[in-house]
Structures are given as C-alpha cells and as structure tokens.
mmCIF file of C-alpha atoms in Angstrom:
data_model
loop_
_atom_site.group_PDB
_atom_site.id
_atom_site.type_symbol
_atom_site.label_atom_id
_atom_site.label_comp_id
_atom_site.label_asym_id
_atom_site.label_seq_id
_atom_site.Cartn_x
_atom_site.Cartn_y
_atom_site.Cartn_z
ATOM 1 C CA UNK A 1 0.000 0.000 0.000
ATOM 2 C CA UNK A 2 1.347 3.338 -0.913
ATOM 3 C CA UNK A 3 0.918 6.510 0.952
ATOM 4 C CA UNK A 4 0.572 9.721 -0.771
ATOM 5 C CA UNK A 5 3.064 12.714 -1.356
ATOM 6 C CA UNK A 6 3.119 16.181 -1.964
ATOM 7 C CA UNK A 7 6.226 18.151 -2.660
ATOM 8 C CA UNK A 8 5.432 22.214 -2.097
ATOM 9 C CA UNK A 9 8.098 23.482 -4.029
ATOM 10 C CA UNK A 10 9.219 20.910 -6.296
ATOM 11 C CA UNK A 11 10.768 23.345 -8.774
ATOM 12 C CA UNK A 12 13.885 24.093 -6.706
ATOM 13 C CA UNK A 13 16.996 21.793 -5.773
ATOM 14 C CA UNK A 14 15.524 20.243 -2.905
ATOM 15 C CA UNK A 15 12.034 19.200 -3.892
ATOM 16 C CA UNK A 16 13.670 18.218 -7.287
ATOM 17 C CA UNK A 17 16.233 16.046 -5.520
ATOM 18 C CA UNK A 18 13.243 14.894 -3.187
ATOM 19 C CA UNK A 19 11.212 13.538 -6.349
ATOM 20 C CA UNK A 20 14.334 12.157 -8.039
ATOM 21 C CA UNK A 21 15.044 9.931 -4.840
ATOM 22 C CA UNK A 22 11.252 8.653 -4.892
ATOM 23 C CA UNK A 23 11.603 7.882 -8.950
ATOM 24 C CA UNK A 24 11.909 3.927 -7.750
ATOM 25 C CA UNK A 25 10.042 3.573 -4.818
ATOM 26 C CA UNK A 26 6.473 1.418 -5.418
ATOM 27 C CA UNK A 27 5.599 2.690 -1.777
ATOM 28 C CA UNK A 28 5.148 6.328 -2.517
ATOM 29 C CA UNK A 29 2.424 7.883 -4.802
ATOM 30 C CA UNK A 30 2.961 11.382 -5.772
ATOM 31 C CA UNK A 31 0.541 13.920 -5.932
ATOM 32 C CA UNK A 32 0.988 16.679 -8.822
ATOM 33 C CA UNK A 33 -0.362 20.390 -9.088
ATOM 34 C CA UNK A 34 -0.620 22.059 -12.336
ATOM 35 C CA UNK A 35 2.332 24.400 -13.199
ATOM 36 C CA UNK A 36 0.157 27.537 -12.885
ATOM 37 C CA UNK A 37 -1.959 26.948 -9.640
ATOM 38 C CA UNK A 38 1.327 25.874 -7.612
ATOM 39 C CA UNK A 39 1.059 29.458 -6.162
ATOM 40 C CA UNK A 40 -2.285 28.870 -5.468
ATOM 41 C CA UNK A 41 -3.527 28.630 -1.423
ATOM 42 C CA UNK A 42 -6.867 26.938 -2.528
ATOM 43 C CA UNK A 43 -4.582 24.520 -4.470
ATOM 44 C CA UNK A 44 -2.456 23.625 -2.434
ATOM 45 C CA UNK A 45 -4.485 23.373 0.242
ATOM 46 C CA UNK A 46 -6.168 20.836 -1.572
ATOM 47 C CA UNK A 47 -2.896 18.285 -2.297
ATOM 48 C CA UNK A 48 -1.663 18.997 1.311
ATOM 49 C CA UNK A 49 -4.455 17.819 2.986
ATOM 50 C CA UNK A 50 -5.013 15.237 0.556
ATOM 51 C CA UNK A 51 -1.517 13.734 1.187
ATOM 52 C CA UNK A 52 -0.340 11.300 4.311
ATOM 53 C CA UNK A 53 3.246 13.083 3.490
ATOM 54 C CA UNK A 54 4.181 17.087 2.409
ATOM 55 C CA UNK A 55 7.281 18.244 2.074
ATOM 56 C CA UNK A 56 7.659 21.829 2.397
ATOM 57 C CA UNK A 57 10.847 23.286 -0.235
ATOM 58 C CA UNK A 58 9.937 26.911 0.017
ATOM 59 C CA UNK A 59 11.293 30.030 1.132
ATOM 60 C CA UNK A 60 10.413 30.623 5.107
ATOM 61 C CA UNK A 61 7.272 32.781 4.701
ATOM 62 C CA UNK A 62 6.089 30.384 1.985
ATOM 63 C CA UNK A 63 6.583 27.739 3.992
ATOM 64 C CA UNK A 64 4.532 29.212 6.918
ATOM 65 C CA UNK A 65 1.860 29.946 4.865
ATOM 66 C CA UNK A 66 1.580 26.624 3.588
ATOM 67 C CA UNK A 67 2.043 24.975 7.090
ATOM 68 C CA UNK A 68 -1.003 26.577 8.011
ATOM 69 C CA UNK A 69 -2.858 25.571 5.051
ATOM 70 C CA UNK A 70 -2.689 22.301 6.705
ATOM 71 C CA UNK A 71 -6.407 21.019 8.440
ATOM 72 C CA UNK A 72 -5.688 17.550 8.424
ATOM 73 C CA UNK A 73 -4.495 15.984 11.560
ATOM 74 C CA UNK A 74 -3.218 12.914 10.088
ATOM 75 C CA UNK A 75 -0.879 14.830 7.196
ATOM 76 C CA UNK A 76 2.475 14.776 8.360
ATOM 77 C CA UNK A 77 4.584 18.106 7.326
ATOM 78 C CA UNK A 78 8.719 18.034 6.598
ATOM 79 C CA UNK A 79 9.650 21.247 6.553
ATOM 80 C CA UNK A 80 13.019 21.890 4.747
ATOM 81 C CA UNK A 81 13.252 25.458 5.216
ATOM 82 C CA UNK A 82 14.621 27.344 8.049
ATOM 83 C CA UNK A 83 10.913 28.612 9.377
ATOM 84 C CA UNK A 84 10.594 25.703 12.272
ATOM 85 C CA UNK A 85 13.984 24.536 13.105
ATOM 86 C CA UNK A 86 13.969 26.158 16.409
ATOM 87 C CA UNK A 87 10.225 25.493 17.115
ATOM 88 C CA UNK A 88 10.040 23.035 20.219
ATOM 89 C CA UNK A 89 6.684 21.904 18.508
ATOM 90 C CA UNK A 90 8.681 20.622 15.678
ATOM 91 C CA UNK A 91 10.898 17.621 15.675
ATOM 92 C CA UNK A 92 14.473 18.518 15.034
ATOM 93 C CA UNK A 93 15.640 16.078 11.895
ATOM 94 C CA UNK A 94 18.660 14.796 13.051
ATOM 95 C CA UNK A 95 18.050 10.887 14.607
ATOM 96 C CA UNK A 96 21.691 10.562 14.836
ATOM 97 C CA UNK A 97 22.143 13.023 17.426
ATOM 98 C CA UNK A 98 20.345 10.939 20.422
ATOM 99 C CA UNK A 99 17.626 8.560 21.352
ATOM 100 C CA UNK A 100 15.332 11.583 22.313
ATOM 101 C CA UNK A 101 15.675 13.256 18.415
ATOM 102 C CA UNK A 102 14.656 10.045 16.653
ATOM 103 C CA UNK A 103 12.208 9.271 18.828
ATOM 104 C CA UNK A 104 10.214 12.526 18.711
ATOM 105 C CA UNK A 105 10.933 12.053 14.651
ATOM 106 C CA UNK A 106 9.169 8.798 15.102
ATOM 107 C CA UNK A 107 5.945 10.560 16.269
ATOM 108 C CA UNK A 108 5.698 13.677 15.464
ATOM 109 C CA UNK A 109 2.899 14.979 12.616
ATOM 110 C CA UNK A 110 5.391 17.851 11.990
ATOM 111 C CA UNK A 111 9.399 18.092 11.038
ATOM 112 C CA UNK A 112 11.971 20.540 10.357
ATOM 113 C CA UNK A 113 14.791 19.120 8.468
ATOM 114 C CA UNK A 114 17.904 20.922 9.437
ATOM 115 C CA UNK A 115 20.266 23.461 7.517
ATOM 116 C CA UNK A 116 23.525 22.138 5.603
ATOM 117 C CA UNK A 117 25.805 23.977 7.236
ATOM 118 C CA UNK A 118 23.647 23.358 10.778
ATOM 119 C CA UNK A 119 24.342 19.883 9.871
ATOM 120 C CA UNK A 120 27.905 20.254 9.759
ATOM 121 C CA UNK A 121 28.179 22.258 12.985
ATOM 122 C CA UNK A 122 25.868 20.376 15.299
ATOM 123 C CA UNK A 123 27.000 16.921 14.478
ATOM 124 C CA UNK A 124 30.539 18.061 15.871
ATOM 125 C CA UNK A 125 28.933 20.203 18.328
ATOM 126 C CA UNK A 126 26.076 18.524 20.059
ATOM 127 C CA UNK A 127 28.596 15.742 21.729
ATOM 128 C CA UNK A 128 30.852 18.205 22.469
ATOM 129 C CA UNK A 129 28.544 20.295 24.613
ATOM 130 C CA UNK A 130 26.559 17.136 25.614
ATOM 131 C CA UNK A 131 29.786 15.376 26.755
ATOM 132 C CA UNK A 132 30.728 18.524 28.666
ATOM 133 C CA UNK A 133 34.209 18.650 27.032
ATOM 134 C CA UNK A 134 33.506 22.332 25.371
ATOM 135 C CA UNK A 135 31.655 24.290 28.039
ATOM 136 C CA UNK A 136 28.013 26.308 26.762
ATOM 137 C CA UNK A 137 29.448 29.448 26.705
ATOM 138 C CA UNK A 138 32.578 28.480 24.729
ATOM 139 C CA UNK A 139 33.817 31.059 21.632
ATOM 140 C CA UNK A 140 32.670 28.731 18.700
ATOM 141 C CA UNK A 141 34.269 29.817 15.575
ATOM 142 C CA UNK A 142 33.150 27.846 12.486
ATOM 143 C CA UNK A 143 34.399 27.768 9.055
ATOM 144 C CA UNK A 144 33.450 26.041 6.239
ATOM 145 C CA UNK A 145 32.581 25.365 2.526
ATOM 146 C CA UNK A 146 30.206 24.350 0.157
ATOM 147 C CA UNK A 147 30.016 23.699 -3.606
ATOM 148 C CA UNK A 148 27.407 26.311 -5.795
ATOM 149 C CA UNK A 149 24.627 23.771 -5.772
ATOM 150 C CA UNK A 150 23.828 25.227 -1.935
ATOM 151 C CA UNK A 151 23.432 28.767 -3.213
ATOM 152 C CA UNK A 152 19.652 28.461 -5.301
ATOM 153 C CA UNK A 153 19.038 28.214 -8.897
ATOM 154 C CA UNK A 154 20.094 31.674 -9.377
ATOM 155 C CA UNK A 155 23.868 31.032 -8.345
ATOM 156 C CA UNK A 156 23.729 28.040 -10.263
ATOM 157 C CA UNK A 157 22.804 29.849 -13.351
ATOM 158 C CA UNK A 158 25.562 32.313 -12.644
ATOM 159 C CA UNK A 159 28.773 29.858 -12.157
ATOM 160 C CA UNK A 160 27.018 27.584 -15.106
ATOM 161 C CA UNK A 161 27.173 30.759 -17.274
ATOM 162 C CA UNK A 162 30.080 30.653 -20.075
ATOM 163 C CA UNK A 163 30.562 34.277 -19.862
ATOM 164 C CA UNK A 164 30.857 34.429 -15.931
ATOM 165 C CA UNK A 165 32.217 36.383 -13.655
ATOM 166 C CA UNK A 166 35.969 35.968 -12.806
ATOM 167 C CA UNK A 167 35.077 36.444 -9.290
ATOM 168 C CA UNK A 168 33.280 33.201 -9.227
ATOM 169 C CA UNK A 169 36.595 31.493 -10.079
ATOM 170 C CA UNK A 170 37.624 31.377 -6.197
ATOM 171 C CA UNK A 171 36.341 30.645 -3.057
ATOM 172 C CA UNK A 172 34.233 33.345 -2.024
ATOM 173 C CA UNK A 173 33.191 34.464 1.959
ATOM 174 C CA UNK A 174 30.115 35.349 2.324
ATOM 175 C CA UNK A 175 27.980 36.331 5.715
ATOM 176 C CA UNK A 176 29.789 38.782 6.535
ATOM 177 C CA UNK A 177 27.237 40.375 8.778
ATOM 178 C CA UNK A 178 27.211 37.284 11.091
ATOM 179 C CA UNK A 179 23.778 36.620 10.646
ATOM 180 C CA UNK A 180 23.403 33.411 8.945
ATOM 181 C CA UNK A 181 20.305 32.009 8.969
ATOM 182 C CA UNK A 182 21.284 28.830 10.459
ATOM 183 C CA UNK A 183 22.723 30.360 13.571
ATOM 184 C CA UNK A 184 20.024 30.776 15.763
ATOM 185 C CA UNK A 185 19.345 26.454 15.311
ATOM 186 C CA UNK A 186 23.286 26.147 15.270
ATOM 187 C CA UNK A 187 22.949 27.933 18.779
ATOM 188 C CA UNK A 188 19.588 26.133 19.845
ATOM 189 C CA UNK A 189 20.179 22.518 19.127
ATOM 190 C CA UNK A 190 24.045 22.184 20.090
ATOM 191 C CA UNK A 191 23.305 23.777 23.737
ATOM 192 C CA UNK A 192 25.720 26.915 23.137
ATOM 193 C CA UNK A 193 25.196 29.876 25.162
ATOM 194 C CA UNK A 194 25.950 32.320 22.286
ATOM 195 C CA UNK A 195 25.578 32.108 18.606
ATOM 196 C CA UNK A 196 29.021 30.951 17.083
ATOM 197 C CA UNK A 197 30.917 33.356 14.806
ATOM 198 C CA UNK A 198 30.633 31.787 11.187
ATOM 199 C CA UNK A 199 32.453 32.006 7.889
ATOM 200 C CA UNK A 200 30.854 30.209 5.096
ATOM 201 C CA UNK A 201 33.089 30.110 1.803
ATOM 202 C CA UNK A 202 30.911 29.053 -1.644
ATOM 203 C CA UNK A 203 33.362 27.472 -3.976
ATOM 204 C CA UNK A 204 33.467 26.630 -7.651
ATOM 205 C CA UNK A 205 32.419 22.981 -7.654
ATOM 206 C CA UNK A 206 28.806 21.460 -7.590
ATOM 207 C CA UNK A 207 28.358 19.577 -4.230
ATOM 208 C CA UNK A 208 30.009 18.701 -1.013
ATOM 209 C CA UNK A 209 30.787 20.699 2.269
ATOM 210 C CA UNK A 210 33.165 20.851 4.906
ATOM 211 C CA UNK A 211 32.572 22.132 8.025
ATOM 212 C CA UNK A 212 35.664 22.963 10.954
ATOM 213 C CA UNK A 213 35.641 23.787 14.426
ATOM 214 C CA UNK A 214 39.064 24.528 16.326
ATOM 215 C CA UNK A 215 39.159 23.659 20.099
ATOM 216 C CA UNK A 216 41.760 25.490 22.362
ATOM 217 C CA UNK A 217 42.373 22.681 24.933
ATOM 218 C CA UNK A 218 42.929 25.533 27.921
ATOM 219 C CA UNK A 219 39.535 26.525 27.289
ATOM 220 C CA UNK A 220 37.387 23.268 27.531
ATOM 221 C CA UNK A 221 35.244 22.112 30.233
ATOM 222 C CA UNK A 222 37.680 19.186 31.176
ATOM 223 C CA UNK A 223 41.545 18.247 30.361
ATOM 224 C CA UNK A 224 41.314 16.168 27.081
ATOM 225 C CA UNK A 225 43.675 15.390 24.470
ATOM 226 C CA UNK A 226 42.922 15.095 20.893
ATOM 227 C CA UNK A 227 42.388 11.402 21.004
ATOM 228 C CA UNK A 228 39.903 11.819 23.872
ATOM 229 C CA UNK A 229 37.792 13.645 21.824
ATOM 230 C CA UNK A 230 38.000 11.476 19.290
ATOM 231 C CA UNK A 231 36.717 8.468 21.395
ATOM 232 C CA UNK A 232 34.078 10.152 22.174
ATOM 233 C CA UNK A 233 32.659 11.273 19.520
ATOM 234 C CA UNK A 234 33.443 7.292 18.151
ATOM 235 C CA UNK A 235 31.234 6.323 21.143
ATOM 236 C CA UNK A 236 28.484 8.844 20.161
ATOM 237 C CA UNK A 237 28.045 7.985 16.557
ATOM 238 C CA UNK A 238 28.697 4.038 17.246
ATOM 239 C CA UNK A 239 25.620 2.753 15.995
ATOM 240 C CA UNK A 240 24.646 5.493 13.374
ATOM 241 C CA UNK A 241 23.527 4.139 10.146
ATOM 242 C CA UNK A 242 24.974 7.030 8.116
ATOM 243 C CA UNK A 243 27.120 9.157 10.686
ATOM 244 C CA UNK A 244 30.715 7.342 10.799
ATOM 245 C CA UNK A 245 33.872 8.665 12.519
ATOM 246 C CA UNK A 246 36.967 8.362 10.744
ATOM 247 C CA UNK A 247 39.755 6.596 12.154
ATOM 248 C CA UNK A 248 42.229 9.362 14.207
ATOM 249 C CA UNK A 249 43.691 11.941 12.270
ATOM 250 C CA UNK A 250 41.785 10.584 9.257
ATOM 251 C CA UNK A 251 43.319 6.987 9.760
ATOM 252 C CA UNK A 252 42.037 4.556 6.649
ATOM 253 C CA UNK A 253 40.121 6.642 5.323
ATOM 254 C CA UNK A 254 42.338 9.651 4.176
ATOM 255 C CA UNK A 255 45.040 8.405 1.666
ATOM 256 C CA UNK A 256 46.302 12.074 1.910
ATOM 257 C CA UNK A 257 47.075 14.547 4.822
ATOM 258 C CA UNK A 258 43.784 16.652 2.481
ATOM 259 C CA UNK A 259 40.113 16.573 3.494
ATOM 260 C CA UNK A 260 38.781 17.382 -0.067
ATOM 261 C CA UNK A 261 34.571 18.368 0.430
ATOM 262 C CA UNK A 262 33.045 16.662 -2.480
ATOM 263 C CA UNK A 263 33.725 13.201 -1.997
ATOM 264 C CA UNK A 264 30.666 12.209 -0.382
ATOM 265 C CA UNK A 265 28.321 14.002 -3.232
ATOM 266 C CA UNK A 266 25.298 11.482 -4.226
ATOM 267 C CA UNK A 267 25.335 10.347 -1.050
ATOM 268 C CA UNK A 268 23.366 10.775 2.120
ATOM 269 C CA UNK A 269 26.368 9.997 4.551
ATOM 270 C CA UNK A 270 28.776 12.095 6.765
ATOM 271 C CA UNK A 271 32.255 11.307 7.895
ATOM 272 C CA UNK A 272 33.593 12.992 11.394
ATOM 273 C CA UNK A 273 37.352 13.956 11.359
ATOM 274 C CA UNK A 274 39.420 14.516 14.728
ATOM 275 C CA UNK A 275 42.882 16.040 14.218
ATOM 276 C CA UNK A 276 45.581 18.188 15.752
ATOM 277 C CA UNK A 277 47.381 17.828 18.559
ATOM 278 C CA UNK A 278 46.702 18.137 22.296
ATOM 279 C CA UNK A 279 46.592 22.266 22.157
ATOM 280 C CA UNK A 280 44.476 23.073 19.390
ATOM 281 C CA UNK A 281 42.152 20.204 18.489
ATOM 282 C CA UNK A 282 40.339 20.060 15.382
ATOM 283 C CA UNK A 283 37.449 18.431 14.122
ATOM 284 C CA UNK A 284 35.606 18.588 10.394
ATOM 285 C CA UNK A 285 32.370 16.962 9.144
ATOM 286 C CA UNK A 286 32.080 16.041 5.311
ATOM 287 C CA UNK A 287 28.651 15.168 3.540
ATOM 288 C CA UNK A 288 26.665 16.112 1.022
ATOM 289 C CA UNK A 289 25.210 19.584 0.874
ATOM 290 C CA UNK A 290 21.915 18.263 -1.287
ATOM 291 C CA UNK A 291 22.427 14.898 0.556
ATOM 292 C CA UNK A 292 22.549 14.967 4.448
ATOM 293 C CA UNK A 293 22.310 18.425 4.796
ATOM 294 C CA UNK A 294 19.184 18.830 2.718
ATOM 295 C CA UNK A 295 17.157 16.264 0.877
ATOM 296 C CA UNK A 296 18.387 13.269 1.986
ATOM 297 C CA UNK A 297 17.675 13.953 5.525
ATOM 298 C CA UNK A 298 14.426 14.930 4.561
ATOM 299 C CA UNK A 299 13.901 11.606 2.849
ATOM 300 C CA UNK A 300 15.598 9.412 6.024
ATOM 301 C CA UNK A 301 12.949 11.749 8.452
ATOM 302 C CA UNK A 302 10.336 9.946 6.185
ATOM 303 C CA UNK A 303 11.413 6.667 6.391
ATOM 304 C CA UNK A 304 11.502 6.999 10.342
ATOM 305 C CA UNK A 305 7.972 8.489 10.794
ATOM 306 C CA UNK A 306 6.688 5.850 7.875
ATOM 307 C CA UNK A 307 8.261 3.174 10.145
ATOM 308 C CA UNK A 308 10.327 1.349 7.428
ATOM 309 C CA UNK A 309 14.133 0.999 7.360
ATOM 310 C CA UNK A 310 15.625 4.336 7.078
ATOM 311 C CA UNK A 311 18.024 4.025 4.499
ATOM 312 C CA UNK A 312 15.109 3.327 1.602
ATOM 313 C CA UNK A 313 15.845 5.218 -0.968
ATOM 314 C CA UNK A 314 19.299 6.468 0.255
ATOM 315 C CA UNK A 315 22.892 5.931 -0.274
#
C-alpha cells in the first residue's frame, strides 16, 4: 500500500532532488499540481491535505503559509526550510544526534529538516557540549565550505554561465554580517550559550561541504587530548547508520594529509574527522550539501515516521 506525497516546491533543488530519490520507490504515490496553480492557497491546500506526506521546499514565509494551510491531523509536514527549526513543537531532523531526536521524529505529525551547514556544525557540536568537554558558553568559531549547488538556482545559473564572472573562479566568503540564517538552530540545538561566529566560503564545484571547528584545549570544560575527543565522539556515533567517525587523524580513510569536500556528493552519509594535537584540536564533518544536509535527511525523516528501514531510498 502506498501513501501519498506532496512536494510544495518541487521546482527548486531540494524538492527536485526529493522527487528524483522517490523515482523507484512502489511505496510512494505522488501527488501533482498544475504548473500555474502551484502558487495557489486553494490549491495547495487541496494536495496537502489530501496527502499522508508534504514536504515543504519553500522560502520561510512560503513555507509558513503553507504549514497553516494544513487542516488535516493525520498529514504529516517536513519542513526543509529554516521557518521551524527552532520550534520546540517541531521535531528537530537529526536521529543521529540521540535517542530523544529520533524518537520525537518517530511521532511527530510535523518536522523541520535541518540546515547544511547546521548539519555540519551540530554533528561536531552537540557531543561536544553534551559530553561537557567544550563548556556552553565556549567562543565557537566555524568555518566552512560548500560547492554552488547550496546557493539556489540563481547562483547556479551564474557559475554555469560561459561568460561568468571571474570572481566566481575562487572561493568566495560570504555572511559577513554574522547573521546566517542557520545560527540561531546552530545555537539552539548544540546547547551553546551564544551564537558561534561563522564564515561560510561558496566554492566553484557542484556539491560537497566541509565544516571545521578549532578547540583550544585551555579553554574546555575538562583536560582532554585530541584522542579523547575522538573516542568520544566514536562512542556517540557508534551505531549510526549514516554518521561514521573516521579513524584518528583521518586513519584509513584519508590516503592524503587533504580533506577534499566533495567526496561524499550522491550520497546521504557524513564522515567525522578529529585532528591536531593536544593544544588546538580540530574536528571537520564532510557530507553532502543536497544529501545529508538537505534532501536526503528529509527523505531518512520519512522513512523513520513511515516506520520502514531508514536508508530506503538512500545511499
């Protein structure tokens, strides 16, 4: 028996990369509106109350609006934009983070899957904090980067155009105002005290991110060493499905002394990295922008509210 789908916003990269990863899937029925009442409240009113399933791939007001749209009290909403992420009502979309996040996936009639770069940041920093090895108020400073594919369907036009700008040739920083709109759920769901600084380079390649946080050992919550932290955040992710830890320093799994961003593109896993040395401790999460950090989450969320193994569908 097949349950029924709606994808609000099925135009951009994540509701297209949503429908793509239900092409093969007999269990899933998807419901269509025409091209030119897709605006439409009436409209969509109509296919989101009709569905068992509605993904939400819409700019935050949008995806308010159609949030609210929603009378029926058996149609479970995913929400991929930022608009809930923070809302205690919601279920956060990470299951890998503890028990109490998969479970409340598991029942809850509405879901925020998070951010990319939120990804990133709280899979390193929710053990941290949680293992009270970086204290809540500590100076978080993140960096990381992301191929063009995370930037909309305008940037992709713009570094797909022949006659582009040279600008777009390099890594470029961006957020320069500090106010990302994943920080307040970077803040919220790690257990920080303050919102992190965060610099966010877009780079010339399609898809992939890395995301880095640097620890000064003086400053943490208890004397650790580089390979402390990385035993614990082995211990966290020990029985994730598609959260692994590398070995220490990258141990067989980097060939290289390089952690190169795109290698996990197509794919809906993450890798952890813990480096350094016993002053200044690193640590770096690789995925998939479109994967993990967008639809692919928002496809495993499914699979754990639907109550079927959560990798259908996903690599």
């Amino acid at each position: 028996m097949s349950v029924k789908v709606f994808i609000d916003g099925k135009e951009g990269t994540t509701g297209l990369k949503i429908f793509e990863r239900f092409a093969k899937r007999s269990d899933i029925e998807i419901l269509t509106i025409d091209d030119e009442k897709r605006k439409d409240p009436v409209e969509k009113a109509k296919m989101i109350n009709a569905s068992d399933y509605t993904f939400l791939c819409l700019p935050d007001a949008a995806a308010i609006e159609s949030a609210q749209l929603c009378t029926n009290p058996n149609t479970v909403i995913i929400d991929a934009s930022t608009a809930h992420r923070t809302n205690p009502d919601w279920a956060y979309g990470f299951p890998e983070l503890d028990a109490s996040f998969r479970s409340k996936i598991e029942k809850s009639n509405r879901i925020a899957v998070p951010g990319c770069y939120a990804s990133g940041f709280i899979a390193l920093g929710y053990p941290l904090v949680k293992s009270g090895i970086m204290p809540s108020d500590y100076p978080v400073t993140i960096h990381a980067v992301s191929g063009y594919s995370g930037a909309g369907k305008k940037a992709i036009a713009q570094y797909e155009a022949e006659d582009r700008d040279p600008g777009l040739d390099s890594p470029r920083l961006y957020a320069l105002t500090q106010a990302h709109k994943h920080l307040p759920e970077m803040k919220k769901i790690s257990g920080l005290d303050y919102e992190p600084i965060f610099n966010p380079y877009v780079c010339d390649y399609f898809q992939g991110m890395t995301v880095t946080v640097g620890l000064h050992s003086r400053l943490l919550g208890k004397k650790v060493t580089a390979h402390d932290v990385w035993e614990m955040m082995s211990e966290h992710y020990k029985d994730a499905t598609f959260v692994k830890v590398a070995g220490f320093m990258g141990e067989g799994t980097l060939p290289e002394q390089f952690i190169p961003a795109n290698t996990l593109a197509g794919t809906n896993n993450m890798q952890i990295f813990v480096y350094g040395n016993d002053d200044r401790i690193m640590l770096t999460s690789r995925f998939d922008n479109l994967g993990k950090g967008a639809s692919g989450a928002a496809v495993q969320c499914l699979n754990i509210r639907m109550g079927i193994d959560e990798t259908t569908s996903l690599i």
